[in-house]
mmCIF file of C-alpha atoms in Angstrom:
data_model
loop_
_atom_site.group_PDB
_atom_site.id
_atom_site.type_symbol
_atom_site.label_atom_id
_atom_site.label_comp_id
_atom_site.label_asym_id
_atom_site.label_seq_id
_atom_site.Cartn_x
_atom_site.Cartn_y
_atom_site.Cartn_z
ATOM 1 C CA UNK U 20 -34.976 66.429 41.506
ATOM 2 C CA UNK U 21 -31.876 64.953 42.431
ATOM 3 C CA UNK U 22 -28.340 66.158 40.309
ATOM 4 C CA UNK U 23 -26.988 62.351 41.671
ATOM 5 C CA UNK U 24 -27.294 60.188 38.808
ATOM 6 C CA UNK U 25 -29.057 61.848 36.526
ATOM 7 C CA UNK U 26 -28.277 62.943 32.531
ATOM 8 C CA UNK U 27 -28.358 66.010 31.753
ATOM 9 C CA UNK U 28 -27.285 67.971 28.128
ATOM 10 C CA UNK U 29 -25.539 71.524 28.611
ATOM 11 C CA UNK U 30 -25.514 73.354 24.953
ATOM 12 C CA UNK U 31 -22.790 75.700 24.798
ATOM 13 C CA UNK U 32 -21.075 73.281 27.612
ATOM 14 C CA UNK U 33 -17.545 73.928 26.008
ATOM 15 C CA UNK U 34 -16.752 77.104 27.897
ATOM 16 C CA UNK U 35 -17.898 80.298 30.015
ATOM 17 C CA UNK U 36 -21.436 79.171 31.715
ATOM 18 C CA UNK U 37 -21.929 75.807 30.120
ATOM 19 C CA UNK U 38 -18.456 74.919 31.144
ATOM 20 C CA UNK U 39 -19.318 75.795 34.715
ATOM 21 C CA UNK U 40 -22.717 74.271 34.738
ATOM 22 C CA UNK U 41 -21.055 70.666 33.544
ATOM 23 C CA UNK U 42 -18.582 71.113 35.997
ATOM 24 C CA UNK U 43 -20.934 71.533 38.697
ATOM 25 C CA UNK U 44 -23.118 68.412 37.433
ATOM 26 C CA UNK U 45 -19.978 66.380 37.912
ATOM 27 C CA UNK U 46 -19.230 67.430 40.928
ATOM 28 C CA UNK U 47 -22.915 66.347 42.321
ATOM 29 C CA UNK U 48 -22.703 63.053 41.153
ATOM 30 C CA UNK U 49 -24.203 63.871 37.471
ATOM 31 C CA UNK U 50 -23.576 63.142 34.230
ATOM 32 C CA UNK U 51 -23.588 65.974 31.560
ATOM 33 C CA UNK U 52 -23.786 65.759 27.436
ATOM 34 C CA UNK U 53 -21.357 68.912 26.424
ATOM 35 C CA UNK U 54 -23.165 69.690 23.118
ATOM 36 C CA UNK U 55 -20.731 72.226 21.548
ATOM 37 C CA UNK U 56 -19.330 72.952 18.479
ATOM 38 C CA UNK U 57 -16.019 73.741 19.735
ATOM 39 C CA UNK U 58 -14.323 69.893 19.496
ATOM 40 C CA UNK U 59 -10.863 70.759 21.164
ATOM 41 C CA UNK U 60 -12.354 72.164 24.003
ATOM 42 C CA UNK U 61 -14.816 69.532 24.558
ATOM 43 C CA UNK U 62 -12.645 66.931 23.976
ATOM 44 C CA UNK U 63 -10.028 68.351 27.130
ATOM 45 C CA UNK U 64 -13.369 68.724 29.273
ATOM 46 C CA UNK U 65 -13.893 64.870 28.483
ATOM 47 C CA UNK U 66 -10.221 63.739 29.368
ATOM 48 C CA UNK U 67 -10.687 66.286 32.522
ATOM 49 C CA UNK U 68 -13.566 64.548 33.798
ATOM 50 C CA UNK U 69 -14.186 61.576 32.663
ATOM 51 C CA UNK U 70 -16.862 59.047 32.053
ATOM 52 C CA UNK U 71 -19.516 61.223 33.633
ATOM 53 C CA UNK U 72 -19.333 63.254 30.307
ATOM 54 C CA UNK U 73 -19.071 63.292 26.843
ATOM 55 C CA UNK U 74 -18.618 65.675 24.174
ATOM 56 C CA UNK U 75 -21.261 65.507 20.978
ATOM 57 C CA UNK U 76 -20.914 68.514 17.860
ATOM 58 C CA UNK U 77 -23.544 70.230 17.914
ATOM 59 C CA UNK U 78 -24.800 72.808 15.837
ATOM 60 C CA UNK U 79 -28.184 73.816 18.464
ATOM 61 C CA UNK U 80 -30.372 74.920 15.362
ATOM 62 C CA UNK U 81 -29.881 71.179 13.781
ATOM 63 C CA UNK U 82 -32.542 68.561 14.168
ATOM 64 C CA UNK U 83 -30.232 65.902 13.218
ATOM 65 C CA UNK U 84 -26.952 67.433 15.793
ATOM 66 C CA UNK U 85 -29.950 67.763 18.931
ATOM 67 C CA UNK U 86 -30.834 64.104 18.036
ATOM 68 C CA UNK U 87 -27.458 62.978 18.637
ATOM 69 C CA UNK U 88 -26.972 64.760 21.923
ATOM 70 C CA UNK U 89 -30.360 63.078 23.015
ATOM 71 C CA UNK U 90 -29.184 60.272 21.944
ATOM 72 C CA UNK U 91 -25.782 60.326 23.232
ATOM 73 C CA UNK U 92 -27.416 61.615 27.088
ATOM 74 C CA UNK U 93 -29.191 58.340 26.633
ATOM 75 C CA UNK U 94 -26.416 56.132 26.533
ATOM 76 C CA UNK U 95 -25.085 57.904 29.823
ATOM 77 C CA UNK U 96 -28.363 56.647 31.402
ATOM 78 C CA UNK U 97 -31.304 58.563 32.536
ATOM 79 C CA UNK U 98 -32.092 61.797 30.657
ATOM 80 C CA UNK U 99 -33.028 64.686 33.077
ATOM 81 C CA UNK U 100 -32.913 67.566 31.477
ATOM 82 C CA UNK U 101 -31.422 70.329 29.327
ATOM 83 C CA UNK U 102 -29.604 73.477 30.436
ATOM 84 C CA UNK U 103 -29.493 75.770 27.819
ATOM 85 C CA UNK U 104 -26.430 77.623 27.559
ATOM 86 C CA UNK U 105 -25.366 77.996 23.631
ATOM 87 C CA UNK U 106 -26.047 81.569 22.432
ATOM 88 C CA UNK U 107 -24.811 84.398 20.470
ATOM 89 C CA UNK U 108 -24.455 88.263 20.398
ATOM 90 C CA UNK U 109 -23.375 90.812 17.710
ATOM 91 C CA UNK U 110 -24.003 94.456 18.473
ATOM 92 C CA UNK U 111 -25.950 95.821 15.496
ATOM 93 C CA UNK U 112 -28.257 99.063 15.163
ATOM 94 C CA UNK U 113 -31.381 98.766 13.007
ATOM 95 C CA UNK U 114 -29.732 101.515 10.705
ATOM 96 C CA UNK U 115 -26.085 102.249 10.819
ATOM 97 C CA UNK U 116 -23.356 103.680 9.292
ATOM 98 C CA UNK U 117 -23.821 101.561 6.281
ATOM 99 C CA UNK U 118 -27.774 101.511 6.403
ATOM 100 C CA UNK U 119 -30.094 99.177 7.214
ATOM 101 C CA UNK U 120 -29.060 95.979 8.909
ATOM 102 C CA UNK U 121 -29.108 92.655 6.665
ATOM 103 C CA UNK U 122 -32.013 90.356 7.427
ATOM 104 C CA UNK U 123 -29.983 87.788 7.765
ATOM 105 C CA UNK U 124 -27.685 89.253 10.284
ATOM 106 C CA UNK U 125 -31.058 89.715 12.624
ATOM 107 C CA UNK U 126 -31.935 86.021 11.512
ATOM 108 C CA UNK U 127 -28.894 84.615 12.582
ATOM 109 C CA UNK U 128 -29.402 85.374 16.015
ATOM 110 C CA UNK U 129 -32.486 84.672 16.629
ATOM 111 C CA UNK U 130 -31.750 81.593 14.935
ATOM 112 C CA UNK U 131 -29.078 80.114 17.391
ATOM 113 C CA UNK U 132 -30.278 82.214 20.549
ATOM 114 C CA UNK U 133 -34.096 81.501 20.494
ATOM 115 C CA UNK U 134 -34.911 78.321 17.493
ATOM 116 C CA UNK U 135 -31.874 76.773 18.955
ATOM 117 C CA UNK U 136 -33.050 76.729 22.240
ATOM 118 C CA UNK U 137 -36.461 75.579 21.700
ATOM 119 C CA UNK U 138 -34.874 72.794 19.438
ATOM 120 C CA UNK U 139 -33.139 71.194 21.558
ATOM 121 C CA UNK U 140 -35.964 71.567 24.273
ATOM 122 C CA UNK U 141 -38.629 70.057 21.986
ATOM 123 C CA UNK U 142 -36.187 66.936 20.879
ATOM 124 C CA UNK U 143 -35.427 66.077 25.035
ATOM 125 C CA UNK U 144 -39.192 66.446 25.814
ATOM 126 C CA UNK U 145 -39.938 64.162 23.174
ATOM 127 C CA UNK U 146 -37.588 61.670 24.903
ATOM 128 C CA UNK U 147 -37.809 62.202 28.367
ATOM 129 C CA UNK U 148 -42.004 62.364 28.455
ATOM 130 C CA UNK U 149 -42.706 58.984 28.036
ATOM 131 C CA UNK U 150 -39.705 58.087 30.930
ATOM 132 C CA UNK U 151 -39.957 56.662 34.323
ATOM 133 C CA UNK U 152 -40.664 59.127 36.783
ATOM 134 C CA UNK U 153 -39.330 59.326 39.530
ATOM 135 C CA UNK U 154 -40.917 58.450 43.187
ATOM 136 C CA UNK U 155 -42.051 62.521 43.295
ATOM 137 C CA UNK U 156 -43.562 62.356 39.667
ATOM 138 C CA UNK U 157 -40.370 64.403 38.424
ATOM 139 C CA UNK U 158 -39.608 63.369 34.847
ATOM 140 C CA UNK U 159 -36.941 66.175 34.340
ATOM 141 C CA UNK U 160 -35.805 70.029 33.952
ATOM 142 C CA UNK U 161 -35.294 72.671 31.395
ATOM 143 C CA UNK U 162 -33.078 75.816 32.265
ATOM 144 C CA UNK U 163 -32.623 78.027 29.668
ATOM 145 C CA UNK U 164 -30.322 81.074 29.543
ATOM 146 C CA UNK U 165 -32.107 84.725 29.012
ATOM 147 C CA UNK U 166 -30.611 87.917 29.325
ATOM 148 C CA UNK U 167 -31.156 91.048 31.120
ATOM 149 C CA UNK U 168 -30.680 92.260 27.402
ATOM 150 C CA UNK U 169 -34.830 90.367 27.429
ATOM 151 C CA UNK U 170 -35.937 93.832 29.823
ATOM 152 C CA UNK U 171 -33.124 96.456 29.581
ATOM 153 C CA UNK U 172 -31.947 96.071 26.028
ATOM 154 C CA UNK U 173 -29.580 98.693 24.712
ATOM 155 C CA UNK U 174 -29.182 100.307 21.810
ATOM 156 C CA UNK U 175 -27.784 97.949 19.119
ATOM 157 C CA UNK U 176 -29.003 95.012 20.182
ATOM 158 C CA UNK U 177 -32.530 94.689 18.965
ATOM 159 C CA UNK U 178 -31.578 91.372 17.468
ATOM 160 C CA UNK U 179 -29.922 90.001 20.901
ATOM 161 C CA UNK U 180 -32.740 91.483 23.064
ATOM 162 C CA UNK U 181 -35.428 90.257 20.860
ATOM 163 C CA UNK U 182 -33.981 86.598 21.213
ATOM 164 C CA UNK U 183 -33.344 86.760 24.863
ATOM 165 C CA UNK U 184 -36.826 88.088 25.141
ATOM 166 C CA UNK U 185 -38.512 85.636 22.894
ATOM 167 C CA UNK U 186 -36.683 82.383 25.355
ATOM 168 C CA UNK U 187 -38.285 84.384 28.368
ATOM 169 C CA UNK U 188 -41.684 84.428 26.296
ATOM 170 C CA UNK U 189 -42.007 80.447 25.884
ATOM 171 C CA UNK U 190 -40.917 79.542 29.438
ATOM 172 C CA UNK U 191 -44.304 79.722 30.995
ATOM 173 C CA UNK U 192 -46.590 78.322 27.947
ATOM 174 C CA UNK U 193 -43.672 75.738 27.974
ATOM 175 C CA UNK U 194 -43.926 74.466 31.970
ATOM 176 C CA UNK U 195 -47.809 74.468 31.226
ATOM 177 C CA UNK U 196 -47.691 72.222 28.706
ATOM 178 C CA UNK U 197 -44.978 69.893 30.348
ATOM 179 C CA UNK U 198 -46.816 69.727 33.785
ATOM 180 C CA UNK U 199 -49.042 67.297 32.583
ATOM 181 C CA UNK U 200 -45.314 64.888 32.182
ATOM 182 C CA UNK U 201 -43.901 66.337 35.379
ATOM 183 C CA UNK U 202 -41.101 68.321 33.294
ATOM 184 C CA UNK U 203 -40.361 71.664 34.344
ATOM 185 C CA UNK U 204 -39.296 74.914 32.533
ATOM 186 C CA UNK U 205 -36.982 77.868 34.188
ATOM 187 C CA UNK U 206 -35.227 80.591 32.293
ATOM 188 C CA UNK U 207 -31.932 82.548 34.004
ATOM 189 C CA UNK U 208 -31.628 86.130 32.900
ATOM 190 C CA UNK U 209 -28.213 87.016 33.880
ATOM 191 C CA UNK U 210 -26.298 90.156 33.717
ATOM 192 C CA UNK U 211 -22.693 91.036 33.312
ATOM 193 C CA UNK U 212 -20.704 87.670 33.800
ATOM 194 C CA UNK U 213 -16.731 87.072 33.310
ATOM 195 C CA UNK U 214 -17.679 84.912 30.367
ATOM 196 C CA UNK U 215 -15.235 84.332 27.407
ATOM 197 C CA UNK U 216 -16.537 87.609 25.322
ATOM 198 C CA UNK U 217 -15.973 89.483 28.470
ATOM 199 C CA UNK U 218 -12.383 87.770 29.266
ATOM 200 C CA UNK U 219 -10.893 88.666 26.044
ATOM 201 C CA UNK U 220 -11.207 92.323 27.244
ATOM 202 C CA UNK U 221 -8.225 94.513 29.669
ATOM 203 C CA UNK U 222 -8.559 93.948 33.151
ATOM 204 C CA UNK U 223 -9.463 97.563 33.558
ATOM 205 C CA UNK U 224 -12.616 97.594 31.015
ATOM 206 C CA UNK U 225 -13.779 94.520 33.125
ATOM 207 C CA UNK U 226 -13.547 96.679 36.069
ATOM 208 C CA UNK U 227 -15.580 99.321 34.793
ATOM 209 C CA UNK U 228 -18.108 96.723 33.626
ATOM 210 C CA UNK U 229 -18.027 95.083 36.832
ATOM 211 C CA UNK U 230 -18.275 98.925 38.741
ATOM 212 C CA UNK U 231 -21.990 98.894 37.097
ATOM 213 C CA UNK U 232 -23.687 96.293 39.323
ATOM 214 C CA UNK U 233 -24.950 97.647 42.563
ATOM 215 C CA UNK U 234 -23.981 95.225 45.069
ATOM 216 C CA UNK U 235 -21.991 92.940 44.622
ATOM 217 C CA UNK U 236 -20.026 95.252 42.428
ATOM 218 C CA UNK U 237 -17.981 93.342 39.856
ATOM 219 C CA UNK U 238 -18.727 90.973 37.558
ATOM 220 C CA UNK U 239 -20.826 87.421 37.760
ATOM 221 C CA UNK U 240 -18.605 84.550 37.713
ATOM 222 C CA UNK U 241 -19.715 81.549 35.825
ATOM 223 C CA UNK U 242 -20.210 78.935 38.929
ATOM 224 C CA UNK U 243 -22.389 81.522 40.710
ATOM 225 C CA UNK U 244 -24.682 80.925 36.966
ATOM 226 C CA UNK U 245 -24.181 77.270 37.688
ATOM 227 C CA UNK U 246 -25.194 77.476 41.875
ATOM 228 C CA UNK U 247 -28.343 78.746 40.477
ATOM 229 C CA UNK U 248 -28.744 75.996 37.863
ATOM 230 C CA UNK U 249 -28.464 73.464 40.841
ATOM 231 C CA UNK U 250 -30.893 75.130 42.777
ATOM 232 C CA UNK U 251 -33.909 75.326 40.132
ATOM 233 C CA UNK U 252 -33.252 71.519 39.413
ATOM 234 C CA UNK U 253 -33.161 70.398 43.200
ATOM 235 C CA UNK U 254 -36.062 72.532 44.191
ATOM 236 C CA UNK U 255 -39.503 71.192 42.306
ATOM 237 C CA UNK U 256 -41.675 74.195 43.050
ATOM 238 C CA UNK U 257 -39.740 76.402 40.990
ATOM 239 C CA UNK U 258 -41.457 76.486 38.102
ATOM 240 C CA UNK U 259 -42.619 78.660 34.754
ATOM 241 C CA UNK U 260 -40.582 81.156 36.050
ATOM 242 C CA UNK U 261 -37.491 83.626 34.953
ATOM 243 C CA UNK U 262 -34.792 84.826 37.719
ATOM 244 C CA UNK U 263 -32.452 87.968 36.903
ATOM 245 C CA UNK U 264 -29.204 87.353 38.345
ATOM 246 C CA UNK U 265 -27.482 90.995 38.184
ATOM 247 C CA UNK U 266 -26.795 92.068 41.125
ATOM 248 C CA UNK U 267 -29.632 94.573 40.937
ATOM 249 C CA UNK U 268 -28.260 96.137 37.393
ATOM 250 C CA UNK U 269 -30.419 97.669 35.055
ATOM 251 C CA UNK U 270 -28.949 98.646 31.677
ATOM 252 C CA UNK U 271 -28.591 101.816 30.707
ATOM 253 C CA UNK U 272 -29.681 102.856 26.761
ATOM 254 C CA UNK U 273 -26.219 102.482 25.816
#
């Protein structure tokens, strides 16, 4: 599928690897829906780049905020796709210091990480299946945004692994399903990427971080998340599948 002309909607499109995804769409000839809930940010991105974008609020768990950002993709003309980028992460043992972890701590993140995602996948297929195809029977793309956290999570994040594993569950029943429409579904498992959360720490801790990864040894930066998005939705044989993109890391326990 071609980037040129198409619609896409990038959750979590405000910053870190939604930010470079919508970026990248731009600079192919996309369009992009940033569906954020960050408002300041998505409203610079907007005077930044133009009319090949624009910003809707968007709370990913909300029927009624992943209506609008369908809706909104549609006025930008043909939707194409989602890229799944909004997500979460609190460290949190099972039992601490305090006891056991609140249910609704555990809820909240697989709330926003995994019901989010399949939201706003369910609301764009609904759209997009009944859509002209185009002249290779392509209707559109999902690429949603695992973890390594899905195979090598560490201790204290049961909630954040379980998530991340739970998107990498429903990619393949997902592009089975959406074959028959010629939509396809690919999940991104990255590593350790200079994201925001990561930013915020010294430059030295990001070295360490980045000292972990075999080869190349430093940290993932955001476009190299968004090369990768370009790649799944230009090549139509990648399909049902999940791709690490770690630099060969595998997490230790902790």
């Amino acid at each position: 599928m071609q980037i040129q002309d198409s619609v896409f909607i990038v959750t979590g499109g405000a910053s870190g690897l939604g930010e470079a995804t919508v970026r990248r769409l731009v600079d192919n000839g996309g369009k992009a829906v940033i569906a954020d809930l960050n408002e300041a940010r998505g409203a610079a991105l907007v005077s930044e780049l133009g009319d090949a974008v624009s910003f809707v609020k968007c709370d990913v768990t909300s029927d009624a905020d992943g209506r609008a950002a369908v809706a909104a993709a549609q006025q930008l003309g043909v939707l194409r796709g989602v890229i799944n980028c909004a997500g979460v992460g609190a460290p949190a043992k099972a039992v601490g210091r305090d006891g056991a972890l609140p249910l609704d701590k555990f809820e909240f993140i697989i709330r926003i990480n995994l019901i989010g995602t399949f939201n706003m996948i369910r609301l764009a297929a609904e759209a997009m299946q009944n859509g002209e195809p185009n002249d290779k029977g392509e209707r559109g793309v999902f690429i949603n945004t695992a973890s390594v956290a899905a195979y090598d999570g560490q201790i204290g994040q049961p909630a954040y692994a379980a998530s991340k594993a739970g998107v990498v569950g429903m990619t393949l029943p997902l592009a089975r399903e959406f074959a028959r429409a010629g939509m396809r579904v690919n999940t991104i498992a990255p590593g350790l990427f200079l994201t925001p959360m990561l930013e915020s720490l010294p430059e030295d801790a990001q070295k360490s971080l980045g000292m972990q990864v075999p080869f190349p040894s430093r940290l993932g930066q955001p476009d190299e998340f968004a090369q990768l998005v370009q790649s799944i939705i230009e090549n139509p044989m990648l399909n049902g599948e999940t791709i690490r993109l770690d630099g060969a890391i595998r997490m230790a326990p902790k």
